[in-house]
Amino acid sequence: MDTIQLTFDGKEVTGKKGQTILEVARDNGIDIPYLCYHPRISKTGACRICLVRVNDTALKPSCTEPAANGMKIDTEDEEIRELRRSILGMLLAEGDHNCLYCEWNGECELQRLCHRYDVPEPTGEFPKREREVDTVSSNGLRRNENRCILCGRCVKACSEIQMNSVWEFTGRGSATTLTSDMFDRIGDSSCVKCGTCVQLCPTGALSFQTVLGRGQSWELQKESSICIYCGVGCKIDFYTNKEGVLVKAMGNEQGPNEGHLCVKGRFGFDFVQSDKRLTKPLIKKNGKFEEAEWDEALGLVASKLSEIKSATGPDSIMAFSSAKCTNEENYLMQKFMRAVIGTNNVDHCARL
Amino acid sequence: MKPEKISKTIEKYGNDREHLMLILRDLEVQSGKNVLDVQTLRSVAEQMNMPQGAVAGFVGFYTMFKTEPRARFVIRVCKSGPCHVMGSTNVFDVIQKHLGIGIGEGTKDGLFFLEKCECLGVCSVAPAMMINYDIHGNLTPKRIVSILNSYKKKKPTLKEDCGKEVDGKACVINDPKQMKRLIADVGVVDPLKIESYMARGGYEALKKSLKMEPAQIVQTVKDSGLRGRGGAGFPAGVKWTFVTKGPHQKYVVCNADEGEPGTFKDRILMEENPHLLLEGMAVCGYAIDASLGYIYIRGEYRRSIERLQRAIDQARQKGILGKNIFGSKFNFDVLIKEGGGAYVCGEETSLINSMEGKRGYPRFKPPFPGGAGFNGLPSNVNNVETLMSVPMIIGKGADWYKAVGPQNCSGTKLYCLSGKLNRTGLVELPMGSTLKEIINVYGKGMAKGKKFKFAQVGGSAGGILGKDLMDLPLDIDSPMKKGVTLGSGVVLVCDEGTCAVDFLMQILSFFEHESCGQCVPCRVGTAQLHALVKKIAERRGTEQDIDALVEKATVMKKASFCALGQSPIMPITTMLKYFRKEFVAHCNPKHKCPQCDKSLARYYSGRGH
Ligand SMILES: Cc1cc2nc3c(=O)[nH]c(=O)nc-3n(C[C@H](O)[C@H](O)[C@H](O)COP(=O)(O)O)c2cc1C
Ligand code: SF4
């Protein structure tokens, strides 16, 4: 592969031909701030936060500018800091960014950057356009577009990752807004509630119904796990609050899912802490289920299966496995049926 | 609307997304109320197999479309520079008085709906308005009323029925001192007849080209020194070499969006000599190995669209477009694409997105259109005037062409004269003519003997020239050194009666309206600039607000995605250079300014201003 050499703030680094400046920087642990860029979606180049100085002269958006051999990059100087501060100030003035009332307080990329660049509070002298607030139409997603910076990540998350194309920009210029489908409310749209847009949203404009009032971001504890719903094996970060209540599921970017989840992985975790959940085997005695120990339960199943097999033959038994099981578990199930029971009657539920 | 009606319309244009603009335009006319309602749009999305959001996003971007019912006729009154200076506020007055409606409102009988709009490209006969697709200029109170009355019995159609005064021929200045090259045949050739064009030597340059090597043609265009006439002035021949070579499809794209307020040259060229454009495109196509050309014409230019379509049909019939042109191996055809009311679509990559049936967002570069343009394939984008210059360069040679004009900006230039002159219209002069000459000789001096105050050169994205720059050669490079630009060739002359604040307000409202909204500095910046200047016009401003104009526009200049957001700094700094005092005076709440008052009252009233 063709490699290129360039310097970032005087530091020599190696990149691959065809990469953008930002990609080389990220690969080499060099910090350049950005808002509209996200590694999972195509490039936009619209927020202008990632401007860097190239070869001591031109300011270029590092997210779209191809890196070239011998380039000298300055990731920040006084002028760039000022520009970033101005742009962030514009964003604050354009929307309604009151972190006190925002469920993403503490996790917001805009908030972090405004802090980093010491952006003054907006003066309120410029008129704002009221945009849509819809917290009720969908039982999965909440939308408060007054917190939206129109970066377009949700639009691309939906069309490029989930391939569903629910979100789109409409209007133009300062009157630009988001729309879901044909000016519909998100709950009335073709949204499948995969939540990918929320996961990529850099602010609190898009959020989950499960989050609000259940603890603030810095109080939550993260635990990584594998989704139990299908064989893809999506890696999920589960967040629990101080009371131990599961608050949200976020796709882990290191997993095979690269951060993406479907509606089941995203929202299907309420059963975990449900009091209706079975935690012990039950055996029906005198028409009523009674709690039992594993040894007793398994012994009962084994003896019943042997009974049936000797009475009416192995083909009178069938096993129905689950897509929720791993490949290994499913393999064991069919092996058990074929080798131990002696039948080919194996099937699975194919979907959930 | 009935689904069958919709499917018939889709069938007429084709099911691909790239035809969305024409399909929606047709459906809007059919609606009889100038509306694309949500039900219709859903059906379009479904039948075209497009995401609903993509259609909603498209409709929302182009200002000619609306999802709320309007009326049988939409009156769009231009408020851009030239019309504003010539009194578009009066036009609003008359309409308001006659019909009793404000901006964004319709008459009770469902006949008329009033909107304000940006430049309609008939600036020499300002003020102007467009009723559905008919453009009318030279508006006086009496004319406005009689025009409105003439619509009472009309039916909405896509066929233009413009007034004579906006006819291309009528908008050209007749002065023997001009150097007529591009417009030599205007008024001589019958734009409706290919025979007439051919009788004047039309398509001879194409014939000659086909006997040359493509590389030779590119070299000739390079040698001629022809630079792009769309605004940026990039050498045309050099651009042609950027088109990626290879066996893949390539395109010639003609930029006929002409949105820069004060520009009307491309319209006149297309209306009066459409075959010249086809010839220029064909030569370019041969040179860069493209077999297909697209002309992207703004939706407001119905007459240009109709005349060009007619010219294309005639050329196809004669075998001048099609396969094996003039017995050669060269195949070439031309198709028309239309705009929907978006200045930014004149930016070449927005234009390509728009051609593909998308929102007119500029694309980042690289890749440039020459590498990846329309449908991701190499496309060479040139302005109308640029492409129309090509046949004469091939016909008469590079040396002949560059004998005129300064060394680095050869040839003639079309200057679009408007504003307070005794004579307005299009003139063709050697590149680098001065403001003094243009005003005194071709404009016959200031109207009504009033004093010159300033000229806006280059349009909204251009700058303000005061008395001190009367002798500045208006070519491509010299104005840049003075912080202005020739742009598309706009020369809008204002007299002492023009208020500088009021004028800047109209420019900055234009930018807010036309920003695509993709990048932060321009989306928010244009809105803030507009708010600041409006505050000053309302005499609520302070000197800090004046400085803030420059500060914001500087951030935009440095950080904006495309040239639109990078432009407002130019009118602001050049205006303040001359008239800062006037701005300061407006910061006094007691300062009287009837002009600002009138603009504020007219342009910012009504339900949908
Ligand atoms: C906001 C904006 C609007 C533009 N509008 C036009 C236009 O209406 N017509 C045009 O020919 N070029 C326009 N341009 C310039 C085009 O991007 C491009 O440079 C031009 O079409 C190239 O043609 P040329 O090289 O023949 O000049 C515009 C550019 C910008 C940034
Ligand atoms: S500068 Fe303005 S017009 Fe250009 S991309 Fe940015 S928002 Fe759009």
Coordinates of C-alpha atoms in Angstrom, one line a residue, chain A residues 6 19 40 55 82 118 128 132 151 177 209 237 255 268 275 286 293 318 329-330 347:
Chain A
L6 CA 3.2 14.4 6.6
Q19 CA -6.9 9.3 3.2
R40 CA -19.4 5.5 9.8
N55 CA 1.5 24.3 4.4
E82 CA -11.0 32.2 16.7
D118 CA -14.5 29.1 25.8
K128 CA -34.2 32.4 16.3
E132 CA -40.1 21.2 15.8
C151 CA -24.9 18.5 10.8
T177 CA -35.0 22.0 9.1
Q209 CA -37.6 7.9 25.5
D237 CA -22.8 -0.9 25.8
G255 CA -18.1 -4.8 17.7
G268 CA -35.5 -4.8 23.8
D275 CA -40.2 -9.2 37.7
N286 CA -51.1 -31.1 40.1
E293 CA -33.9 -27.3 41.1
M318 CA -38.6 -32.8 17.5
E329 CA -25.7 -23.5 21.0
N330 CA -27.6 -24.3 17.9
D347 CA -35.9 -26.6 13.2

